[in-house]
Coordinates of C-alpha atoms in Angstrom, one line a residue:
M1 CA 162.2 137.6 105.8
T2 CA 165.4 139.1 104.5
I3 CA 166.9 141.6 102.1
L4 CA 170.3 140.8 100.5
V5 CA 172.3 143.3 98.6
A6 CA 175.7 143.1 96.8
V7 CA 177.5 145.9 95.0
K8 CA 180.7 146.0 92.9
K9 CA 182.3 149.3 92.1
N10 CA 185.9 150.7 91.7
G11 CA 187.5 147.4 92.4
Q12 CA 185.6 146.7 95.6
V13 CA 182.8 144.3 96.3
F14 CA 180.4 144.4 99.3
L15 CA 177.7 142.2 100.6
G16 CA 175.0 143.2 103.1
A17 CA 171.8 141.9 104.7
D18 CA 169.3 142.9 107.4
R19 CA 168.8 140.8 110.6
M20 CA 165.0 140.4 110.7
T21 CA 163.8 136.8 111.2
T22 CA 160.1 136.1 111.2
S23 CA 158.0 133.3 112.4
G24 CA 154.3 133.7 111.7
S25 CA 153.3 137.1 113.1
E26 CA 156.4 137.4 115.2
Y27 CA 159.8 138.8 114.3
A28 CA 163.2 139.1 115.9
T29 CA 166.3 141.2 115.1
D30 CA 168.5 140.3 118.1
L31 CA 169.1 136.6 117.6
V32 CA 172.5 135.1 118.7
N33 CA 174.6 134.9 115.5
G34 CA 171.8 136.8 113.9
S35 CA 174.0 138.0 111.0
K36 CA 172.9 136.4 107.7
L37 CA 176.4 136.7 106.1
I38 CA 178.0 133.3 105.8
K39 CA 181.7 133.0 105.3
L40 CA 182.8 130.0 103.3
K41 CA 186.3 129.1 102.4
H42 CA 186.4 131.0 99.1
A43 CA 183.3 133.2 99.1
Y44 CA 180.5 134.8 101.2
L45 CA 177.0 133.4 101.0
A46 CA 173.7 134.9 102.1
T47 CA 170.2 133.4 101.8
S48 CA 166.6 134.6 102.0
G49 CA 163.8 132.2 102.8
Y50 CA 163.6 129.4 105.3
T51 CA 166.1 129.7 108.1
L52 CA 166.3 125.9 108.1
L53 CA 168.7 126.1 105.1
D54 CA 171.0 128.3 107.3
N55 CA 171.1 125.4 109.7
V56 CA 172.0 123.0 106.9
V57 CA 174.9 125.2 105.7
E58 CA 176.2 125.4 109.3
H59 CA 176.0 121.6 109.6
L60 CA 177.9 121.0 106.3
F61 CA 180.4 123.7 107.3
D62 CA 181.1 122.0 110.7
K63 CA 181.4 118.6 109.1
R64 CA 183.9 120.0 106.6
H65 CA 181.9 118.6 103.7
K66 CA 183.9 118.5 100.4
M67 CA 181.5 120.9 98.8
M68 CA 183.0 123.6 101.1
E69 CA 186.2 123.4 99.1
N70 CA 184.5 124.8 96.0
T71 CA 186.5 127.8 94.7
F72 CA 183.6 129.5 92.9
K73 CA 185.9 130.7 90.0
N74 CA 183.1 130.9 87.6
R75 CA 179.4 130.4 87.1
A76 CA 179.8 126.6 86.5
E77 CA 181.5 126.1 89.8
V78 CA 178.8 128.1 91.6
F79 CA 176.1 125.9 89.9
Q80 CA 178.0 122.8 90.9
F81 CA 178.0 123.9 94.6
F82 CA 174.2 124.3 94.6
L83 CA 173.8 121.0 92.7
D84 CA 175.8 119.3 95.6
F85 CA 173.8 121.3 98.1
F86 CA 170.5 120.2 96.6
A87 CA 171.7 116.5 96.5
E88 CA 172.5 116.7 100.2
L89 CA 169.1 118.1 101.0
K90 CA 167.6 115.1 99.3
K91 CA 170.0 112.4 100.5
T92 CA 171.1 113.4 104.0
Y93 CA 168.4 115.8 105.3
T94 CA 165.4 114.5 103.3
L95 CA 164.1 118.1 103.1
V96 CA 163.1 118.1 99.4
D97 CA 159.9 116.8 98.1
T98 CA 161.1 114.5 95.3
G99 CA 157.6 113.8 94.1
K100 CA 157.2 117.2 92.5
E101 CA 157.5 117.5 88.8
T102 CA 159.8 120.6 88.9
Y103 CA 163.5 119.9 88.3
A104 CA 164.6 121.5 91.5
G105 CA 163.3 123.6 94.3
L106 CA 165.4 125.0 97.1
Y107 CA 162.7 127.3 98.5
N108 CA 165.3 129.9 99.2
V109 CA 167.2 132.4 97.1
F110 CA 170.9 133.2 97.5
L111 CA 173.6 135.7 96.8
L112 CA 177.1 134.2 96.5
V113 CA 179.9 136.8 96.3
T114 CA 183.6 136.4 95.6
P115 CA 186.2 139.2 95.5
Q116 CA 185.6 139.5 91.8
N117 CA 182.0 138.4 91.1
I118 CA 178.4 138.6 92.3
Y119 CA 176.2 135.6 91.7
G120 CA 172.5 135.3 92.3
V121 CA 170.9 131.9 92.7
S122 CA 167.2 131.4 92.3
A123 CA 165.1 128.7 94.0
N124 CA 165.2 126.5 90.9
L125 CA 169.0 126.5 91.0
S126 CA 169.5 128.9 88.1
V127 CA 172.7 131.0 88.5
H128 CA 173.2 134.4 87.1
E129 CA 176.2 136.7 87.4
F130 CA 175.7 140.5 87.9
E131 CA 178.1 143.1 86.7
R132 CA 177.3 146.0 89.0
F133 CA 174.8 145.1 91.8
A134 CA 172.2 142.6 92.8
A135 CA 169.4 142.2 95.4
K136 CA 167.4 139.2 96.6
G137 CA 164.7 138.6 99.1
A138 CA 161.9 140.7 100.5
G139 CA 162.2 144.3 99.4
A140 CA 164.5 143.5 96.6
D141 CA 162.5 145.6 94.2
Y142 CA 163.0 148.7 96.3
S143 CA 166.7 148.0 96.7
L144 CA 167.2 147.5 92.9
G145 CA 165.3 150.8 92.2
C146 CA 167.4 152.6 94.7
L147 CA 170.7 151.3 93.3
Y148 CA 169.7 152.0 89.7
G149 CA 169.1 155.6 90.6
I150 CA 172.2 156.3 92.6
Y151 CA 174.9 153.8 91.4
D152 CA 176.5 156.4 89.1
L153 CA 176.3 159.2 91.7
I154 CA 178.2 157.6 94.5
D155 CA 181.6 156.1 94.2
D156 CA 181.7 154.3 97.6
A157 CA 180.4 150.7 97.1
Q158 CA 179.8 150.3 100.8
E159 CA 177.6 153.3 100.9
L160 CA 175.7 152.0 97.9
T161 CA 175.1 148.7 99.7
R162 CA 173.9 150.5 102.8
L163 CA 171.4 152.6 100.9
G164 CA 170.1 149.6 98.9
L165 CA 169.4 147.8 102.2
E166 CA 167.9 150.9 103.8
A167 CA 165.5 151.4 100.9
A168 CA 164.1 147.8 101.4
C169 CA 163.8 148.4 105.2
H170 CA 162.0 151.7 104.6
Y171 CA 159.3 150.3 102.3
S172 CA 159.0 146.6 103.1
I173 CA 157.4 145.3 106.3
Y174 CA 159.6 142.2 106.1
C175 CA 163.0 144.0 106.3
K176 CA 164.4 145.7 109.4
E177 CA 167.7 146.9 110.9
P178 CA 170.3 146.2 112.1
L179 CA 172.1 146.0 108.8
D180 CA 175.4 144.0 108.4
I181 CA 177.8 144.8 105.6
V182 CA 181.1 143.1 104.8
E183 CA 183.8 143.9 102.2
V184 CA 184.6 140.8 100.2
K185 CA 188.4 140.8 100.0
A186 CA 190.7 138.1 98.6
S187 CA 192.9 138.2 101.7
D188 CA 190.0 136.9 103.8
F189 CA 189.7 133.6 102.0
G190 CA 191.7 130.4 101.5
K191 CA 191.1 128.6 104.8
I192 CA 188.1 127.5 106.9
S193 CA 187.5 129.9 109.7
T194 CA 187.8 128.5 113.2
D195 CA 185.3 131.1 114.5
G196 CA 182.4 129.4 112.8
Y197 CA 180.5 129.9 109.6
K198 CA 179.3 133.5 110.1
A199 CA 181.1 136.7 109.2
R200 CA 182.0 138.5 112.4
G201 CA 184.4 140.9 114.1
K202 CA 186.1 143.9 112.5
A203 CA 185.3 142.6 109.0
V204 CA 181.6 143.4 109.5
T205 CA 180.1 146.9 109.7
T206 CA 176.8 147.0 111.5
H207 CA 174.3 149.9 111.1
H208 CA 171.5 150.0 113.7
T209 CA 169.5 152.9 112.2
R210 CA 168.9 154.4 108.8
R211 CA 171.0 157.4 107.8
G212 CA 169.9 158.1 104.2
V213 CA 172.1 160.5 102.2
P214 CA 172.0 163.8 104.2
D215 CA 175.4 164.9 102.8
L216 CA 174.8 164.1 99.2
I217 CA 173.9 166.7 96.6
A218 CA 173.3 165.5 93.1
V219 CA 174.5 167.8 90.3
P220 CA 174.3 167.1 86.6
K221 CA 177.7 166.5 85.0
S222 CA 177.2 169.4 82.6
L223 CA 176.6 171.9 85.4
H224 CA 179.5 170.4 87.4
A225 CA 181.9 170.8 84.4
K226 CA 180.6 174.4 83.8
A227 CA 181.1 175.4 87.4
T228 CA 184.5 173.9 87.5
K229 CA 185.5 175.7 84.3
A230 CA 184.1 179.0 85.6
A231 CA 186.0 178.6 88.9
A232 CA 189.3 177.8 87.3
P233 CA 190.5 181.4 86.6
A234 CA 189.6 182.5 90.1
A235 CA 191.4 179.6 91.5
K236 CA 194.4 180.3 89.3
A237 CA 194.5 183.9 90.4
K238 CA 194.2 183.0 94.0
L239 CA 197.1 180.6 93.7
K240 CA 199.2 183.2 91.9
A241 CA 198.5 185.8 94.6
S242 CA 199.3 183.3 97.3
S243 CA 202.6 182.5 95.6
A244 CA 203.5 186.3 95.3
K245 CA 202.7 186.9 99.0
K246 CA 204.9 184.0 100.0
A247 CA 207.7 185.4 97.9
A248 CA 207.3 188.9 99.4
N249 CA 207.3 187.5 102.9
K250 CA 210.4 185.5 102.2
K251 CA 212.2 188.6 100.8
T252 CA 211.2 190.8 103.8
A253 CA 212.5 188.2 106.3
R254 CA 215.9 188.0 104.6
P255 CA 218.6 190.3 106.2
S256 CA 219.7 193.3 104.0
P257 CA 223.5 193.1 103.2
K258 CA 223.6 197.0 103.0
N259 CA 222.2 197.4 106.5
N260 CA 224.7 194.9 107.8
L261 CA 227.6 196.9 106.3
K262 CA 226.4 200.1 107.9
G263 CA 226.0 198.4 111.2
G264 CA 229.5 196.9 110.9
G265 CA 231.0 200.4 110.0
K266 CA 229.5 202.0 113.1
S267 CA 230.7 199.2 115.3
S268 CA 234.2 199.5 113.9
A269 CA 234.2 203.3 114.5
R270 CA 233.1 202.9 118.1
S271 CA 235.8 200.3 118.6
S272 CA 238.5 202.7 117.2
Q273 CA 237.4 205.6 119.4
S274 CA 237.4 203.3 122.4
A275 CA 240.9 202.2 121.6
R276 CA 242.2 205.7 121.2
K277 CA 240.7 206.7 124.6
K278 CA 242.4 203.8 126.2
T279 CA 245.7 204.6 124.6
S280 CA 245.6 208.3 125.8
S281 CA 244.7 207.3 129.3
R282 CA 247.7 205.1 129.5

């Protein structure tokens, strides 16, 4: 099973997933290319459900299928991508039971993320766009609850993504570390990767254990504003004292013109006396 989380905040978009893969009563977290983050030409894709569909995406990617040129500029283009995907499942892979009465059934759910938008795709092909965050797969309820509670408290979208994933891993027996997180940046897209269809390398941050939020202290905005206002006079006085001290130190370090004149006078007197002695001895 899988947990997928995407978060958008402060101009950044992140996508993350765990690495747990199950088969019956067995599971693995150390599969080769075990990351569930798929890098298409113009978006990142992640899926929860049958791993067979991951194989299909890889096959279509390697074959440079025309659907891989989709730019995902809006919800309609995302929908078109999955219509094409569903058609390929029926035509090329014969993996869909066309005898069912339902309109469509992909078995899996997806998150498709661009540098600007987060899209969730259900098993029946319905596409929804999410403004702030989204979660799909096992443990999604825990992730959504976590993100609802902390979204306005943390500014870092990557940290929000990590915590959403960790919440699912903590409560769901079908989610488990390591956790892979990638920032969805426009500079990463525009061409098919020669390294394969999975996100990899420096672009991916992997967390092997849960860290929680040990350094986070939540304070109501009213109390924060009150504390900031109360601390302002003290901070202003401290700054004023510091400026005065610097000015005093600067004044002390500067040579005194009066002392220089005295020193110069004494030196001149000694020179005159020395000159007179030399003259008399001659």
